[in-house]
PDB file of C-alpha atoms in Angstrom:
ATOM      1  CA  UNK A   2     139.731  91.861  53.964  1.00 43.00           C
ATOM      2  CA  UNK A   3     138.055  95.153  52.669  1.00 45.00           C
ATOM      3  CA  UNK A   4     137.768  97.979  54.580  1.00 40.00           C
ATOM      4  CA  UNK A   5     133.841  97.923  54.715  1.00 42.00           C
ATOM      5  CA  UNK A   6     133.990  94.025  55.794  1.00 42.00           C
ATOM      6  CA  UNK A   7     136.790  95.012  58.263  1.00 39.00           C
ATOM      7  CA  UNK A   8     134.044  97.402  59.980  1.00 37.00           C
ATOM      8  CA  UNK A   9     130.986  94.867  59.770  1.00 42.00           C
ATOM      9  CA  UNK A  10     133.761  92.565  61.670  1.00 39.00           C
ATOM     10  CA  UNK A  11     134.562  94.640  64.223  1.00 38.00           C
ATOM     11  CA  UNK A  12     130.583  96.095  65.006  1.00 40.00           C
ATOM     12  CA  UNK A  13     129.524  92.526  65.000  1.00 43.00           C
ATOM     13  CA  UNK A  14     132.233  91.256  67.476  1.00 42.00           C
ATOM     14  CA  UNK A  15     131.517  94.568  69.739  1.00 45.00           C
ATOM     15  CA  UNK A  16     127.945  93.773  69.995  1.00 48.00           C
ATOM     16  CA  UNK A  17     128.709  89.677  71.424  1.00 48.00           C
ATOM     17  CA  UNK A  18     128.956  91.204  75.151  1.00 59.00           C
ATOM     18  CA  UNK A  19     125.707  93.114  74.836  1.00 54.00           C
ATOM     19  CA  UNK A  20     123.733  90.383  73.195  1.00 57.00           C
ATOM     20  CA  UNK A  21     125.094  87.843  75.387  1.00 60.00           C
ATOM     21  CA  UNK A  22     123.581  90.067  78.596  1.00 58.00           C
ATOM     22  CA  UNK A  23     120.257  90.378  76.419  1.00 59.00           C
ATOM     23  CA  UNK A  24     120.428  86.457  75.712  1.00 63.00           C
ATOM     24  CA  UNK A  25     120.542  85.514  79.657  1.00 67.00           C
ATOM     25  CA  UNK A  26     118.165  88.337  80.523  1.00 67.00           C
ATOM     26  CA  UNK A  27     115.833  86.420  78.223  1.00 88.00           C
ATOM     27  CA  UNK A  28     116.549  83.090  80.648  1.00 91.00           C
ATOM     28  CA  UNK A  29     115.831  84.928  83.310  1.00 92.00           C
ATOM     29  CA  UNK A  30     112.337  86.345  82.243  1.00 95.00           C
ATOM     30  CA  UNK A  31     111.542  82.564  80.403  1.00 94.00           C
ATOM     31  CA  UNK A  32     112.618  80.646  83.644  1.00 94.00           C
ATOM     32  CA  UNK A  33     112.041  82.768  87.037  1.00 95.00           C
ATOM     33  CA  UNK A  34     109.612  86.038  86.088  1.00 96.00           C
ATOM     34  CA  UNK A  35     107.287  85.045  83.388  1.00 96.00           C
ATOM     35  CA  UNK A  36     106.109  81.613  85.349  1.00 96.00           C
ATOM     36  CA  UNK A  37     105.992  84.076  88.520  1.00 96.00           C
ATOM     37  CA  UNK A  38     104.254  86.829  87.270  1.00 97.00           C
ATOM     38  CA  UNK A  39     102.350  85.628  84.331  1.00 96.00           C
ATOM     39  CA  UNK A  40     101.969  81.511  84.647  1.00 94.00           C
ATOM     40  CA  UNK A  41     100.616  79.850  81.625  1.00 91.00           C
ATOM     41  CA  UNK A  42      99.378  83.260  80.269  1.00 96.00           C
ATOM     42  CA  UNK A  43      99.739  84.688  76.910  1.00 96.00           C
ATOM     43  CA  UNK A  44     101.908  87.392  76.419  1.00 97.00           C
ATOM     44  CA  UNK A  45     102.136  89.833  73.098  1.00 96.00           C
ATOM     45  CA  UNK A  46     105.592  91.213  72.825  1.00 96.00           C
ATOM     46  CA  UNK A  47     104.872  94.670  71.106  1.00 96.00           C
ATOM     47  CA  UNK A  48     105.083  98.266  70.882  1.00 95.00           C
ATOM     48  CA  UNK A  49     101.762  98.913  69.711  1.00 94.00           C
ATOM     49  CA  UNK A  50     100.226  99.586  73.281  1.00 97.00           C
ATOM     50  CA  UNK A  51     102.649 100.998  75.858  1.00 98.00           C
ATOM     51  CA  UNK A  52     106.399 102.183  74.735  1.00 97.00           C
ATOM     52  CA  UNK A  53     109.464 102.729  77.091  1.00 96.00           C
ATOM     53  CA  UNK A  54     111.639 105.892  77.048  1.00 97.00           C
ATOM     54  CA  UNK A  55     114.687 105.504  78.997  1.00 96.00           C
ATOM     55  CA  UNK A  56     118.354 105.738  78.034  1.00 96.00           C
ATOM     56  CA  UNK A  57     120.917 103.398  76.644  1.00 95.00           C
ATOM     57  CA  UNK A  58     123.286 103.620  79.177  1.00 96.00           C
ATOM     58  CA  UNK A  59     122.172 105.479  82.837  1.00 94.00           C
ATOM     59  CA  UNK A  60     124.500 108.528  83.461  1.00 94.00           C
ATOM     60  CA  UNK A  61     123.957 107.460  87.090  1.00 95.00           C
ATOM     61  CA  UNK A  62     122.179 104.090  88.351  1.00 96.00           C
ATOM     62  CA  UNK A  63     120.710 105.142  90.831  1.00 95.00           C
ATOM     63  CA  UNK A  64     118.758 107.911  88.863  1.00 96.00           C
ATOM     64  CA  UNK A  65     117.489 106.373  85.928  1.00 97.00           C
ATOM     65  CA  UNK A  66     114.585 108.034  83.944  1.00 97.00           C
ATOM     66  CA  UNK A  67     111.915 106.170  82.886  1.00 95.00           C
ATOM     67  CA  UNK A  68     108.851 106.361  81.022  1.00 98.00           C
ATOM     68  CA  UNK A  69     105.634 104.601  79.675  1.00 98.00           C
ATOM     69  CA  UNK A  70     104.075 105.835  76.666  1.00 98.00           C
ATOM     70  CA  UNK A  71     100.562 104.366  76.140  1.00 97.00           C
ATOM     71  CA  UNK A  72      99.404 103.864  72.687  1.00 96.00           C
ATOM     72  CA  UNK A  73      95.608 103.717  73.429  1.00 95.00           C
ATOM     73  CA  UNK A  74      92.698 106.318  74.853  1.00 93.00           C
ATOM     74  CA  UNK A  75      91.434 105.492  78.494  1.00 96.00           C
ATOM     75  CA  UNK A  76      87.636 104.998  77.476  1.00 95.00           C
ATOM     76  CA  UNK A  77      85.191 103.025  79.525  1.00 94.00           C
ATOM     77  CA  UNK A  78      84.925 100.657  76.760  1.00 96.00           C
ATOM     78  CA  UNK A  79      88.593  99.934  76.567  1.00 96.00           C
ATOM     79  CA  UNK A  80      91.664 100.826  78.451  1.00 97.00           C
ATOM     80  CA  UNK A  81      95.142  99.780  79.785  1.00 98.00           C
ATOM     81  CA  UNK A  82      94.236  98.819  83.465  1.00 98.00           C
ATOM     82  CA  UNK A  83      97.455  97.783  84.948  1.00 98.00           C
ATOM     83  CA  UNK A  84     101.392  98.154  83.889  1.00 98.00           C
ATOM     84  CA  UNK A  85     104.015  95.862  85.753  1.00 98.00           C
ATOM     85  CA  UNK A  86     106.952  96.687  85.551  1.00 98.00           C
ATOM     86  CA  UNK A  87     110.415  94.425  86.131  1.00 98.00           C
ATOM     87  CA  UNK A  88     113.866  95.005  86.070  1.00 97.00           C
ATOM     88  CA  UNK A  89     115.285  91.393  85.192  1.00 96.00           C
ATOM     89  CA  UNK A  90     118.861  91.997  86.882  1.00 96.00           C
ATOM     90  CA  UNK A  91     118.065  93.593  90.180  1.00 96.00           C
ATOM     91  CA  UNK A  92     118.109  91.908  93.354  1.00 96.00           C
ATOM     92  CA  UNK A  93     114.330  92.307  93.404  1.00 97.00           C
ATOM     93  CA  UNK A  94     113.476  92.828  89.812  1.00 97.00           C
ATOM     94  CA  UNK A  95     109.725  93.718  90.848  1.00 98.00           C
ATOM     95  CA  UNK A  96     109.655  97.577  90.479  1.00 98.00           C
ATOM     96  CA  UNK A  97     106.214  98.655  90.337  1.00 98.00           C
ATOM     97  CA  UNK A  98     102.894  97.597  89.960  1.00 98.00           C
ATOM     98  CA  UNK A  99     100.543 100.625  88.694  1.00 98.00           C
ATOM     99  CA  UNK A 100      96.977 100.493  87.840  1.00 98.00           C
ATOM    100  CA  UNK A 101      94.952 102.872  85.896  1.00 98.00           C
ATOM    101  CA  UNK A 102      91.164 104.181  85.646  1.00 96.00           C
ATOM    102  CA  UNK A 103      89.437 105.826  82.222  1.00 95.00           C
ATOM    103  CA  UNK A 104      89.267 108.543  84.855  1.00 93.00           C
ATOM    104  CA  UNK A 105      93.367 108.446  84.304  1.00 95.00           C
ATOM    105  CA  UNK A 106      93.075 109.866  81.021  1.00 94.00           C
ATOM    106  CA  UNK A 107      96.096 108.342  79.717  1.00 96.00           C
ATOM    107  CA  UNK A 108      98.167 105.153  81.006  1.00 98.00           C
ATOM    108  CA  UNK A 109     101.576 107.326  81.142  1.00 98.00           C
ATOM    109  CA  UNK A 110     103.561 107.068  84.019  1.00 98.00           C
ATOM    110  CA  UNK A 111     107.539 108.473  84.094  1.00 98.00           C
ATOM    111  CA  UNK A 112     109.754 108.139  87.285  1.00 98.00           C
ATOM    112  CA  UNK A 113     113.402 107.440  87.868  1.00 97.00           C
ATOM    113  CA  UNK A 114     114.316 104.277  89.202  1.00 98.00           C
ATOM    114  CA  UNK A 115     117.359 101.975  90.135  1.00 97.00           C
ATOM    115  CA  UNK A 116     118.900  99.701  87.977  1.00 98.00           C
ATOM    116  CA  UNK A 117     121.688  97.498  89.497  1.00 96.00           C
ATOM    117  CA  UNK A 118     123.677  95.910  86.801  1.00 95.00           C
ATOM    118  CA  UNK A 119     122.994  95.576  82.515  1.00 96.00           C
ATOM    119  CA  UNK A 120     119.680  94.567  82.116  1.00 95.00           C
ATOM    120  CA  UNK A 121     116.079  94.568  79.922  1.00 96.00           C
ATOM    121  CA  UNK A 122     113.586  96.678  81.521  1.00 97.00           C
ATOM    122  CA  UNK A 123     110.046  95.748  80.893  1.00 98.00           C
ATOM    123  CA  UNK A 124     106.333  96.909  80.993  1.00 98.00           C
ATOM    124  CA  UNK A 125     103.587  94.304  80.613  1.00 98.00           C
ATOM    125  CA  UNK A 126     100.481  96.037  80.157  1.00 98.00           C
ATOM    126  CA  UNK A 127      96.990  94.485  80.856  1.00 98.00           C
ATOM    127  CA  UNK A 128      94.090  96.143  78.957  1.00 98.00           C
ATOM    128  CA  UNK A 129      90.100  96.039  80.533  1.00 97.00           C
ATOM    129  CA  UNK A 130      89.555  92.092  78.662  1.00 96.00           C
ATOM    130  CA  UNK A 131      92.751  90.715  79.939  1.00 96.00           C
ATOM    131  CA  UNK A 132      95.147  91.065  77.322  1.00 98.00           C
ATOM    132  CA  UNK A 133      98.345  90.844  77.788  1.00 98.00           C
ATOM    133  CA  UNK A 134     101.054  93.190  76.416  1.00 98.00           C
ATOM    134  CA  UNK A 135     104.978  93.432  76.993  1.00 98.00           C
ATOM    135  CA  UNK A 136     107.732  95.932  75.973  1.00 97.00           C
ATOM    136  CA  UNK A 137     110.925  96.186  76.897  1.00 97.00           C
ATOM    137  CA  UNK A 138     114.456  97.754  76.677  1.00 96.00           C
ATOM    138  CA  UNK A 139     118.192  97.071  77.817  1.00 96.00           C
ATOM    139  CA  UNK A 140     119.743 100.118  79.658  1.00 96.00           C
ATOM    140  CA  UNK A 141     123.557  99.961  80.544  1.00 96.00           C
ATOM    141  CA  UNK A 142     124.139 100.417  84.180  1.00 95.00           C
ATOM    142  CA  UNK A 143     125.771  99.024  87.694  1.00 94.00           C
ATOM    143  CA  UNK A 144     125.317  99.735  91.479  1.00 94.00           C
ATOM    144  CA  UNK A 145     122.224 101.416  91.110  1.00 93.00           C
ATOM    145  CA  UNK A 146     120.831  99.441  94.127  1.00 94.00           C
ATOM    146  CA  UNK A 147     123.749  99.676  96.287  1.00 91.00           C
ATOM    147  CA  UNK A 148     124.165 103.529  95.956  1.00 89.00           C
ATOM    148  CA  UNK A 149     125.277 105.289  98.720  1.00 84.00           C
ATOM    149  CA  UNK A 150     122.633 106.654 101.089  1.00 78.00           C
ATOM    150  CA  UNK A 151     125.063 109.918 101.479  1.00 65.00           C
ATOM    151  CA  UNK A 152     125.892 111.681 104.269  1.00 62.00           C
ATOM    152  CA  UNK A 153     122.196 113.750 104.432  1.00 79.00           C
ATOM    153  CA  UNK A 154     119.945 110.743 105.789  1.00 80.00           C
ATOM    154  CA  UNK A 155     119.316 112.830 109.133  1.00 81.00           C
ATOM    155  CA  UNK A 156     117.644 115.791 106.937  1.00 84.00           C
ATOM    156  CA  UNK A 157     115.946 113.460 104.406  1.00 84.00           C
ATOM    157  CA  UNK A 158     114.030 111.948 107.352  1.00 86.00           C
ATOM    158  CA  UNK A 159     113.475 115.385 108.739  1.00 89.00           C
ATOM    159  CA  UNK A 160     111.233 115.839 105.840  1.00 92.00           C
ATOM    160  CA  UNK A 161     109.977 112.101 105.824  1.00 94.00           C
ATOM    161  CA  UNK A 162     106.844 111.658 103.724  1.00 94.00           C
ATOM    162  CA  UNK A 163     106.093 115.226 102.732  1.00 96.00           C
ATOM    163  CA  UNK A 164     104.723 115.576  99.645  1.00 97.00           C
ATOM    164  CA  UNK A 165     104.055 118.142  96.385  1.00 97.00           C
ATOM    165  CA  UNK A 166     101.768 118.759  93.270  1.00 97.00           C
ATOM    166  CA  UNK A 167     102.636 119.807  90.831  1.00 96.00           C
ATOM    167  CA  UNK A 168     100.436 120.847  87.699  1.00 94.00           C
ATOM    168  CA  UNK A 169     102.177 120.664  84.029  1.00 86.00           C
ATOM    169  CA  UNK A 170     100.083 122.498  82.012  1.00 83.00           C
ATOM    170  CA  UNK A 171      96.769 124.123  81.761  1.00 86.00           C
ATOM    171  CA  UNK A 172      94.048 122.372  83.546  1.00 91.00           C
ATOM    172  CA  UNK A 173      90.809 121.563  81.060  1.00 90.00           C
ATOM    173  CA  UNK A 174      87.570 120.425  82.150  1.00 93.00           C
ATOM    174  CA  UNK A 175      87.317 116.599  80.403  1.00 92.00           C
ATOM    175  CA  UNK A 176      90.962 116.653  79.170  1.00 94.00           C
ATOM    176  CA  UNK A 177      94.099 114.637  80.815  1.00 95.00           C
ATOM    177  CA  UNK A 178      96.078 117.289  82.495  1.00 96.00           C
ATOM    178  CA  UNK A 179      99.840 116.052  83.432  1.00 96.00           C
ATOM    179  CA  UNK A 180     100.337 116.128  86.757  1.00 97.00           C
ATOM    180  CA  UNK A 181     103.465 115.389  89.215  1.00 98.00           C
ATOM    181  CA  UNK A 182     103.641 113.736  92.016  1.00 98.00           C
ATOM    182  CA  UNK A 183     106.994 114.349  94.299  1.00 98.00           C
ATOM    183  CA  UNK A 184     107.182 112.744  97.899  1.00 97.00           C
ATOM    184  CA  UNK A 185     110.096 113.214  99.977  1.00 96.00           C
ATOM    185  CA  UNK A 186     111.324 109.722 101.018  1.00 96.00           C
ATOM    186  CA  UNK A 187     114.797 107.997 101.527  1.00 93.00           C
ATOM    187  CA  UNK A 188     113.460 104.956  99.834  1.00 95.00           C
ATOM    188  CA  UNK A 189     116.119 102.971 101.653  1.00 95.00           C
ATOM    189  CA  UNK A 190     117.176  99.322  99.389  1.00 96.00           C
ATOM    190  CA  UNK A 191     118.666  97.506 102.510  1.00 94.00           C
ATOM    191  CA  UNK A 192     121.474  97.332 100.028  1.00 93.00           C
ATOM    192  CA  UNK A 193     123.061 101.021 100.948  1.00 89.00           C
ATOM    193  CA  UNK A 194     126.462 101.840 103.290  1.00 78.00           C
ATOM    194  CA  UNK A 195     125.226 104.749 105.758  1.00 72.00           C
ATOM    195  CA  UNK A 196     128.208 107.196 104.637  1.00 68.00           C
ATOM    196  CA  UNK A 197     128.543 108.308 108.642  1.00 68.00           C
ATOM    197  CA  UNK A 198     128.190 105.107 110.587  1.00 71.00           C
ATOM    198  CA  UNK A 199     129.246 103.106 107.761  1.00 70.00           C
ATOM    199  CA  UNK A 200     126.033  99.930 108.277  1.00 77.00           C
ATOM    200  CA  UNK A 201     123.802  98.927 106.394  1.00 82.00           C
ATOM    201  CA  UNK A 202     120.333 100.292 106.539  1.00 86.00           C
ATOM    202  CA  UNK A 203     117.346  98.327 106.639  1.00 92.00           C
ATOM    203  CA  UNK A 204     115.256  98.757 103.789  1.00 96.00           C
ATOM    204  CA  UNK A 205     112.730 101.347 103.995  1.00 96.00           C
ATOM    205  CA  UNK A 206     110.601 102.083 101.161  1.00 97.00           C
ATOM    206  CA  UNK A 207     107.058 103.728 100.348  1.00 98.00           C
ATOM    207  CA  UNK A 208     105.323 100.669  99.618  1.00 98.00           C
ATOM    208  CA  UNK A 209     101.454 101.888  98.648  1.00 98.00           C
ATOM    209  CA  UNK A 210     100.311 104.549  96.204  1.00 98.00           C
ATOM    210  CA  UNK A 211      96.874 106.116  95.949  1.00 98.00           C
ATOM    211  CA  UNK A 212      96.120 109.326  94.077  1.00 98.00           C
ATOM    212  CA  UNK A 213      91.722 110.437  93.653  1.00 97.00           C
ATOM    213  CA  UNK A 214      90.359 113.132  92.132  1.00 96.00           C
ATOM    214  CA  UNK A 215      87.076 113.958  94.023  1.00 95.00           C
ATOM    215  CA  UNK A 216      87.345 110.197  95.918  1.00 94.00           C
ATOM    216  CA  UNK A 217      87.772 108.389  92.190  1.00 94.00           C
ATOM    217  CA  UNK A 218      91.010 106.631  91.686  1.00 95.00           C
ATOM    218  CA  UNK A 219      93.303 108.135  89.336  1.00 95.00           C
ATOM    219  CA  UNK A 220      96.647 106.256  90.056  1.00 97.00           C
ATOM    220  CA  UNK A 221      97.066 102.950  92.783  1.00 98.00           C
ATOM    221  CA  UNK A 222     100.977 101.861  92.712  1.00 98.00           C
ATOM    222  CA  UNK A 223     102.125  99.082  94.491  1.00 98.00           C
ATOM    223  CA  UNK A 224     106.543  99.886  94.793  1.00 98.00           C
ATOM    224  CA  UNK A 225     109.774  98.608  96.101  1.00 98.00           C
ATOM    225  CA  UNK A 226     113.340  99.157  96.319  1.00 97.00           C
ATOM    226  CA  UNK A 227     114.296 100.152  92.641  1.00 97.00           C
ATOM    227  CA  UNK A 228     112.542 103.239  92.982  1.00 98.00           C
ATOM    228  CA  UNK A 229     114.888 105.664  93.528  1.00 96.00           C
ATOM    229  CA  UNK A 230     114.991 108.251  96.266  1.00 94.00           C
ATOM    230  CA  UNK A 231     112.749 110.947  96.620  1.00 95.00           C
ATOM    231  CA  UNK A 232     109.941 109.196  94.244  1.00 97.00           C
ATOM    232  CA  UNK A 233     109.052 111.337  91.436  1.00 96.00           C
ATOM    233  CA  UNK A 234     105.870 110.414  89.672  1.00 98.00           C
ATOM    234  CA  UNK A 235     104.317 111.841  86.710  1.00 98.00           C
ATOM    235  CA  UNK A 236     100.927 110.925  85.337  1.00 98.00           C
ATOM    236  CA  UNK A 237      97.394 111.909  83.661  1.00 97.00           C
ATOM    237  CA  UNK A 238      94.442 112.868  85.113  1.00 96.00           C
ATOM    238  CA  UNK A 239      90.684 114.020  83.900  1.00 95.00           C
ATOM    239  CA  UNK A 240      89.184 116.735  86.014  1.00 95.00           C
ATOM    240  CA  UNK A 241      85.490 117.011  85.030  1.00 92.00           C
ATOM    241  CA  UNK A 242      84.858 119.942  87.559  1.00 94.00           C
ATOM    242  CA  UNK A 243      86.954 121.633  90.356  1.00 94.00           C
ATOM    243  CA  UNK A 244      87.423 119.606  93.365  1.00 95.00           C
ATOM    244  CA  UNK A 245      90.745 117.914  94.836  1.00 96.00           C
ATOM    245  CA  UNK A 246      93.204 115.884  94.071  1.00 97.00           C
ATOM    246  CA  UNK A 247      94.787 113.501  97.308  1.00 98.00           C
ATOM    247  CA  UNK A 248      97.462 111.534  97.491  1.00 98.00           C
ATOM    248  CA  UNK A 249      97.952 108.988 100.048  1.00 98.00           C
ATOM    249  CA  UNK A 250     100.963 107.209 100.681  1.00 98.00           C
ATOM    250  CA  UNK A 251     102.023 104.088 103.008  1.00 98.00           C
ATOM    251  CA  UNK A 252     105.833 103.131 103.158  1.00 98.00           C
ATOM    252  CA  UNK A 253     107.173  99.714 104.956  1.00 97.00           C
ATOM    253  CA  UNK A 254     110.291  98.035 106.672  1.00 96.00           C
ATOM    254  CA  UNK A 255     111.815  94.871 105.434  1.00 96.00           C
ATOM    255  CA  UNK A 256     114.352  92.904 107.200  1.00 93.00           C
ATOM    256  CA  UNK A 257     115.951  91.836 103.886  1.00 93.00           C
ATOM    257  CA  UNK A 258     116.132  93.556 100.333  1.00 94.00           C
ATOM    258  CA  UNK A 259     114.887  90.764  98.247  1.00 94.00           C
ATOM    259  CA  UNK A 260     112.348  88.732 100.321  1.00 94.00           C
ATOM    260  CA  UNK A 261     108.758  90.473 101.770  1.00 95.00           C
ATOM    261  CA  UNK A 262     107.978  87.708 103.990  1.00 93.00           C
ATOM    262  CA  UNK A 263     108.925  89.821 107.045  1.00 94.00           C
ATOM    263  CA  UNK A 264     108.284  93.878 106.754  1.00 96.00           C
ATOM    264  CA  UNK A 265     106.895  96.269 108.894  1.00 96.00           C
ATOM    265  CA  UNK A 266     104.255  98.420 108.010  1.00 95.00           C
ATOM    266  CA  UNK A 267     105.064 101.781 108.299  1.00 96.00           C
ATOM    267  CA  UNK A 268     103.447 105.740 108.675  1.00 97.00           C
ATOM    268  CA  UNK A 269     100.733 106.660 105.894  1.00 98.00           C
ATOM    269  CA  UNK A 270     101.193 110.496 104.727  1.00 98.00           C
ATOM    270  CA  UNK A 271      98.499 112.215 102.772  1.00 98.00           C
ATOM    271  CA  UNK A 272      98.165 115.441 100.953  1.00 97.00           C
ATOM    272  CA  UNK A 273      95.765 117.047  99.179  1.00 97.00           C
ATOM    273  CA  UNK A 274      95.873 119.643  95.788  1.00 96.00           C
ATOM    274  CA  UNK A 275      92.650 122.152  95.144  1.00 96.00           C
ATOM    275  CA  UNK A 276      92.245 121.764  91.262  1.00 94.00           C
ATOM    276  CA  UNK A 277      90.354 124.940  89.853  1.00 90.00           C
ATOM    277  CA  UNK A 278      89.917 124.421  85.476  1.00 84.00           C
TER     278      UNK A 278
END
């Protein structure tokens, strides 16, 4: 065999475990998301209107960063109005529902989240008529669900629900200004070994989003477990005169990680940001 052929051989045979995951993520999002999320709908698989950043293989599960590029302008005549996104291979593959305004400015959102084992991420964007978007990509990772809480919990709920603006950029009257959103939360999977008393924690995890500028909505998330601790979102705004911009946050018990049939709702925590362009 030549030398060239020798390498196709071997590239090809190193890439069977990795399509093989892809191939039964595939099953997965045919058989048990898709007809749960999306029944008899019509989806475009695409990168034309939302694009993922996130990393081939997660230097730690637990943290992985993620992004959502949208293609489009927010414009009262057409924009993206909601993003779903799934991890097929979690325990609870739902990760986060986010919905967007033309106020928004732009339909980015970037966070870090959990991914459990090998597995496609994807984003299914819905535009203003209905349409129906998906993008995906496979990110190399295990445990992120099951992480360790550490040995720190007693501090981290010390500081339970504070939360912090943060302004990327120069703020323009009419322009999407970046903005960051970082709220001080466990985010407890139900999943995770308390590293002092050694049990399991119930899960415990900010559950609502809701970010206005001057009382219009900017960002509403609905969230779960694979958002990783500490939730870290960034996103686009349009300030089109000084005023403020609130979040408000609501975060819930569950007696199980992967079924919300029986949860507890928890403690809403607001705070508010005086934007001056």
């Amino acid at each position: 065999m030549k030398y060239s052929k020798l390498l196709s051989a071997i590239f090809i045979t190193a890439l069977l475990p990795f399509a093989a995951i892809a191939a039964e993520d595939e099953k997965i999002w045919n058989n048990v998301l898709k007809p749960e999320y999306f029944a008899q709908q019509a989806i475009e698989e695409s990168d034309n209107m939302i694009e993922l950043e996130a990393p081939v293989r997660a230097e730690d599960p637990a943290l992985v960063p993620f992004k959502i590029v949208s293609k489009i302008k927010q414009t009262k005549e057409h924009y993206i109005k909601k993003i779903l996104v799934l991890v097929d291979n979690n325990p609870f593959p739902f990760v986060g529902d986010f919905e967007f305004t033309p106020e928004s400015g732009k339909a980015d959102i970037a966070m870090r989240i959990r991914v459990n084992s090998n597995s496609n991420i994807r984003a299914i964007a819905q535009t203003n008529d209905g349409k129906l978007t998906m993008t995906k990509k496979f990110v190399k990772a295990s445990g992120g669900c099951s992480a360790p809480i550490g040995a720190n919990l007693d501090e981290a709920m010390k500081r339970l629900g504070k939360m912090k603006f943060r302004l990327e950029g120069d703020v323009k009257v009419g322009e999407p200004t970046s903005v960051q959103l970082m709220i001080s939360h466990p985010n407890i999977t139900g999943m995770q070994m308390d590293q002092v008393t050694r049990f399991v924690k119930k899960a415990h995890f900010v559950k609502d989003v809701k970010v206005s500028f001057n009382g219009k909505p900017v960002l509403t998330a609905k969230t779960d477990i694979a958002i990783s601790t500490d939730p870290n979102f960034r996103f686009y705004f349009v300030p089109d005169k000084a005023g403020d911009l609130k979040a408000e946050v609501t975060d819930t018990f569950c007696e199980t990680p992967t079924k919300r049939d029986v949860c507890t709702k928890g403690e809403t925590y607001t705070e508010t940001f005086k934007i001056q362009p």
